[in-house]
Amino acid sequence: MARPENTLAFDGGWEYDPAPEATDHVHIAARYGLFIDGEFVRPATGRYFDTINPATEERLARIARAGTEDVDKAVAAARKAYSGVWGRMKPAERGKYIFRIARMIQERAREFAAVESLDGGKPIRESRDVDVPLAAAHFFYYAGWADKLGYAFPGRSVKPLGVAGQVIPWNFPLLMAAWKLAPALACGNTVVLKPAETTPLTALKLAEVIADAGLPPGVVNIVTGAGDTGAAIVEHPGVNKIAFTGSTEVGKIIQRALAGTNKSYTLELGGKAANIVFADAAIDQAVEGIVNGIFFNQGHVCCAGSRLFVQESVADEVVAKLKDRMETLIVGDPLDKNTDIGAINSKMQLDKIEEYLKVGQAEGGTLHQAGGRVPKKGYWCRPAFFTGVSQSNRVVQEEIFGPVLAIQTFRTFDEALEKANNTPYGLSGGVWTDKGAKIFRMTQGVRAGVVWANTFNKFDPTSPFGGYKESGLGREGGLHGLDAYLKPGA
Amino acid sequence: MNATAIDKRTPDLSRVPAVDEVGVNERVARFQSRSIKTASKIEALKLALSMIDLTTLEGQDTPGKVRQLCQKAMHLHDAMPDLPHVAAVCVYPNMVGVAKSALEGSGIHVASVATAFPSGMSSLEVKLDDTRMAVEAGADEIDMVISRGAFLAGDHAYVFDEIAAVKEACGDAHLKVILETGELRTLDRVRRASVLAMHAGADFIKTSTGKIQPAATMQVTLVMLQAIRDFFAETGRMIGMKPAGGISNAKLAIHYLVMLRETLGNAWMTPEWFRFGASSLANDVLMQLEKQATGAYQSADYFSKD
Amino acid sequence: MAGAADRIPVAKTYKIYIDGKFPRTESGRYFALEDKKGRVLANVCRSSRKDFRNAVVAARKAQPGWAKASAYLRGQILYRIAEMLEGRREQFIAELKLQGSPARQAEKETDAAIDRLIYFAGWADKYQQVFSAVNPVSSSHFNFSVLEPTGVVALLAPDEPGLLGLVANLAPAIAGGNTVVLLASEAKPLSAVSFAEVLHASDVPPGVVNILTGYRNELTSHFASHMDVNAIVACEGGRKARREIQTLAAENVKRVVFRRGTDWTTADAANPYLIRDTQEVKTTWHPIGV
């Protein structure tokens, strides 16, 4: 398709004025303790760290740094609550508590959304329309399972594991807390949860909700800190199960650390998903899917469609349309309702992304980055993609975890499938074609836990999520998400 | 614009890309989630006013009614300074002369529906006569309907030839081709009909007559805008877009403008390339402008109906 | 003593089974399997890491085809294995006895192994229906989750019961479309090799099942560390072995299943959850629209 001279203009002209989300309803304390045994307590370490707003680099609050003594206390509280109350409670009553949490998240949705965007940098449109509603829905979904577990395991009786240690990432702070807590609690376990170091606030707000909901003390304990706090939970002898979401690198460390123990574990790790566009696809919707696949949440998504494969005959067209679409993505203030791409979560992550932008070019890739200005303060990365790269490039092989797409072309179905699977990862994949039979051949062929056909980056509490190969083991969400928190036995 | 020669043959519609309805709905939801405030809102409201084809297409239309509408077109709300006028007044062919003289010197175009509007169920001769009559009476723009029956039956060549013939009959008048998307039903057909109409010589493509439900939706408009974009990429020719029917409030009109901006860019953000076919939109836009100026929500009683 | 025998019996050479063939171990090393009185029953292949490597290559090559075989066909083939085993029932009983099993136990075990194959043959086209799901998502999408084989499974078979233990763990893995590299019981390796002969006669495609004999303590680390193995099922091994297995398995995030301490002769040791242990859940989304 001839295009070069006939280009569209997206700069100048009618622009959208800032439409900032009000934050007058948001209360963030100057300092947060650890939520142990039903109350906020000072850390035994006496130490605190800052959580900052990545859009302004300003401090939002001081957060307690939990040490081993604090983790001991949290595990002891969880054990006591498990043996004394939660493990013995009538399942239907357990469910009612979890329903209550769901409802209270809905009531405080605006506050949760604003805090999520302040602390993590994601656009308010996403925290408002995706993260927070899905978190509430997740509690709602699993609440109903509490008294129906027998129906989920035909021919087998099941019982809870005990105390679950859960370590979650910074890309979907509240939603990941919901993914971890809801099934664990519904199945009768008690929990020690550690939010990510850069995004602890919504988990601490959730602790307030949990306290307000009247959950018995110790059923949920939230300890903040860095990697060493997470390690203390993983290695704690009083924990029966570890659920981790994060990098493959750390996932392997955890799997090793748990070797020789009787702890069960589920790991939700990295990815480098192939998003495959055939020439017969609904091209405009495919372009939209490419955008959702890689630019959603600044690309801080383990299942991001970070490797795009386009059939050669439509490659120029798709790339041209993608460029146009990228010019309409608004990068900036996460609290602005019109922002499409917010702040990169941390300085460290920004450095990593920028390093990959350099590496990709040094390896011979052609970088295209959308135009537009970004604020002076804060951590920003305009949406970008590489062309002229192949399977052997680092930007194609490694998880960048930012708004950076690697584009390759293919000629035949078999070539696309082979390239798609030519990776140690296997979390997700995407396929775009108008032909039904081809969809199923591809969705069956891609070795990944979630495959989106003619859509991408969709999530639902009823839908299991998790990886093949080095993208992890076990599933979260849906009926299959129950497995992670139960074992056989009466 | 380096327009290349247009291939005057029926385009190969099998090469038109497929459209996924759910994906279109999701994209439209994104446009609707844009929050347009303060100065950008005022700018959008005024732009929307300037893009309106103020329309009356009733069997009960009379010269008196049409003259009232033309008066409204020229004086939207004189209490408010710096208002643009609408783009055109849209009437039946036998009212073109009345509108033409009423709008004399205003810069507002007269648009006329033609070709056995709204059903299009007549012979080509009658349709061409209908068109010529409107043009001779002074119509600047002709809004024709395609033969949906022939299109649905797969006779694309018939539809193509008919549009090409009407285009010829239009002379200097601009041709808007109404697809009547409510009868085409699927977005795939909307996209194909758009391509067909543009190749046949349409200056504008238009969603609906307003006589069939559903009339304009953001979904069909998006698909048509994307067809326009692809046609532009292929030929360098800009084609205008006119959603018509059902766009009755300012908020929705702003959503359309967001969609226009993010699909075709700034070049299309003028009455030359985008129109709203609407009868009651203007007053809601005016009420919103007044609200922006005064801070108070408005009553319809303070704005003339026509 | 009797006089000169009319005929000297032909002794069987016990070899290993890789890619549908019966090679000797490339190591050229053997261990002597003795009966209780210290008499040598057979020289058994002491498989090396290279034998294991070759077996994994064969298993990887065979895996996509086996996974693509219809569930019905996999069930038929499992049933065929049972038929072949039934036909050689007396041989297997004799072999178990030779390796030290009491007569009654050898019979019961052989019968149970046949029945266990039939049990899993029946599951081949049913477990999917029990464990898959249609997920009622809130958006306009059709969403379903199905099981898919995890890929290549390394299986450390239990020492006891030598035949039934092997069958009880192998059958669910292959019923689910995985291919397997199996290390036989050290106590009853002869049954494993003879079982390979049964497999060979049962329409099991080459490479789907590969059976090695040898020393577990020599091979476990290779089973656990191989980067092209997707899951390891260990039916033997104490805390130390479990630690080693999982530590090495982490290098490619292998699925690790420990099944030590299961009494494979009991009825509840046969269930479809054994199939599910080496399955992945794949969820597919597609819009619903016109």
XYZ file of C-alpha atoms in Angstrom, chain B residues 11-208:
198
model
C -12.931 -2.214 -6.752
C -12.161 -5.744 -5.648
C -14.133 -5.792 -2.408
C -12.695 -9.153 -1.415
C -9.486 -7.291 -0.615
C -11.160 -4.964 1.858
C -9.987 -5.921 5.343
C -12.367 -7.686 7.693
C -13.851 -5.818 10.626
C -14.192 -7.282 14.097
C -17.242 -5.905 15.842
C -16.021 -6.406 19.404
C -12.735 -4.703 18.616
C -14.629 -1.766 17.140
C -16.789 -1.508 20.253
C -13.693 -1.455 22.434
C -12.060 1.261 20.375
C -15.234 3.353 20.519
C -15.311 2.952 24.293
C -11.806 4.396 24.403
C -12.949 7.491 22.489
C -15.855 7.834 24.871
C -13.537 7.701 27.853
C -11.732 10.862 26.733
C -12.542 13.692 29.086
C -12.903 16.966 27.218
C -12.875 19.961 29.537
C -12.631 23.777 29.627
C -11.126 25.502 26.585
C -10.841 22.325 24.539
C -14.523 21.702 25.180
C -15.566 25.171 24.005
C -13.426 24.776 20.917
C -15.022 21.410 20.207
C -18.549 22.714 20.708
C -18.008 25.573 18.275
C -16.403 23.244 15.782
C -19.371 20.889 16.092
C -21.769 23.762 15.384
C -19.879 24.673 12.259
C -20.101 21.076 11.010
C -23.853 20.705 11.290
C -26.018 20.055 8.268
C -29.223 21.410 9.784
C -31.830 19.081 8.429
C -35.545 18.880 7.798
C -36.731 15.920 5.767
C -40.427 15.555 6.433
C -43.379 14.949 4.183
C -45.002 17.886 5.957
C -42.185 20.329 5.104
C -43.399 23.628 3.652
C -41.584 26.685 2.308
C -42.418 28.402 5.584
C -40.848 25.671 7.665
C -37.736 25.648 5.469
C -37.386 29.436 5.692
C -37.580 29.210 9.507
C -34.856 26.580 9.493
C -32.657 28.770 7.285
C -33.145 31.663 9.667
C -32.013 29.436 12.525
C -29.013 28.303 10.466
C -27.864 31.881 10.073
C -28.727 33.021 13.591
C -28.062 30.122 15.905
C -28.166 32.138 19.094
C -27.400 35.770 18.537
C -27.238 36.379 22.262
C -23.893 34.615 22.123
C -21.073 36.376 20.311
C -18.539 34.723 18.014
C -20.661 31.744 17.068
C -19.999 30.047 13.755
C -22.877 29.277 11.437
C -23.799 25.754 10.477
C -22.285 24.199 7.365
C -25.424 23.557 5.394
C -29.174 23.241 5.427
C -30.376 19.900 4.176
C -33.797 19.602 2.508
C -35.804 17.659 -0.088
C -35.206 18.631 -3.775
C -38.427 20.594 -4.084
C -37.358 22.827 -1.188
C -33.905 23.630 -2.578
C -35.013 26.819 -4.277
C -36.629 28.127 -1.088
C -33.542 27.372 0.948
C -31.207 28.808 -1.664
C -32.843 32.202 -1.648
C -33.295 32.234 2.135
C -29.576 31.559 2.638
C -28.404 33.985 -0.037
C -25.028 35.477 0.858
C -24.760 33.613 4.186
C -22.033 31.201 3.060
C -24.235 28.338 4.221
C -24.548 25.561 1.691
C -27.769 24.047 0.507
C -27.716 20.284 0.591
C -30.446 18.244 -1.005
C -31.254 14.594 -0.667
C -31.927 12.943 -3.992
C -32.185 9.619 -5.852
C -35.598 8.576 -4.548
C -34.603 9.282 -0.978
C -34.865 7.545 1.455
C -35.473 4.096 -0.055
C -33.767 4.611 -3.409
C -36.365 2.277 -4.889
C -36.674 3.733 -8.369
C -35.072 3.599 -11.790
C -31.719 5.163 -12.529
C -33.441 7.661 -14.869
C -35.717 8.913 -12.132
C -32.770 9.169 -9.744
C -30.708 11.148 -12.220
C -33.636 13.477 -12.933
C -34.110 13.922 -9.198
C -30.446 14.833 -8.879
C -30.429 17.243 -11.829
C -33.536 18.954 -10.549
C -31.920 19.607 -7.180
C -28.682 20.796 -8.746
C -30.507 23.093 -11.144
C -32.471 24.533 -8.231
C -29.160 25.524 -6.685
C -28.085 22.648 -4.454
C -24.409 22.810 -3.539
C -24.395 19.290 -2.215
C -26.333 16.173 -3.129
C -26.990 13.440 -0.553
C -27.810 10.304 -2.546
C -28.770 6.862 -1.255
C -27.215 3.686 -2.546
C -29.332 0.764 -3.735
C -29.079 -1.363 -0.642
C -31.039 -4.192 -2.168
C -28.587 -4.504 -5.038
C -25.650 -4.246 -2.626
C -27.016 -6.934 -0.327
C -27.742 -9.122 -3.363
C -24.078 -8.831 -4.296
C -24.564 -6.668 -7.387
C -21.732 -4.336 -6.531
C -21.229 -3.261 -10.134
C -24.793 -1.941 -10.271
C -24.284 0.114 -7.121
C -20.932 1.375 -8.385
C -22.290 2.421 -11.776
C -25.261 4.128 -10.195
C -23.062 6.229 -7.905
C -20.776 7.101 -10.819
C -23.761 8.207 -12.898
C -25.182 10.343 -10.098
C -21.763 11.881 -9.558
C -21.747 12.878 -13.189
C -25.213 14.353 -12.874
C -24.052 16.391 -9.893
C -21.762 18.529 -12.001
C -20.012 20.887 -9.599
C -22.171 19.909 -6.644
C -20.491 17.778 -4.013
C -21.778 14.233 -3.744
C -22.456 12.604 -0.391
C -23.220 8.919 -0.654
C -25.550 7.529 1.987
C -24.857 3.870 2.739
C -27.849 3.452 5.046
C -25.749 1.410 7.427
C -28.796 0.409 9.447
C -29.849 -1.737 6.510
C -26.397 -3.071 5.704
C -26.346 -4.463 9.253
C -22.759 -5.684 9.492
C -19.590 -3.640 9.833
C -17.939 -5.737 7.135
C -20.581 -4.551 4.653
C -20.246 -0.977 5.869
C -16.559 -1.070 5.154
C -17.035 -2.595 1.723
C -19.796 -0.200 0.758
C -17.562 2.697 1.845
C -14.785 1.507 -0.432
C -17.224 1.028 -3.286
C -18.688 4.520 -2.886
C -15.317 6.236 -2.699
C -14.036 4.489 -5.786
C -17.244 5.378 -7.624
C -16.715 9.079 -7.003
C -18.207 10.025 -3.636
C -16.900 13.276 -2.165
C -18.398 12.346 1.182
C -19.680 9.104 2.582
C -22.622 9.305 4.922
C -24.085 6.768 7.325
C -27.826 7.135 7.192
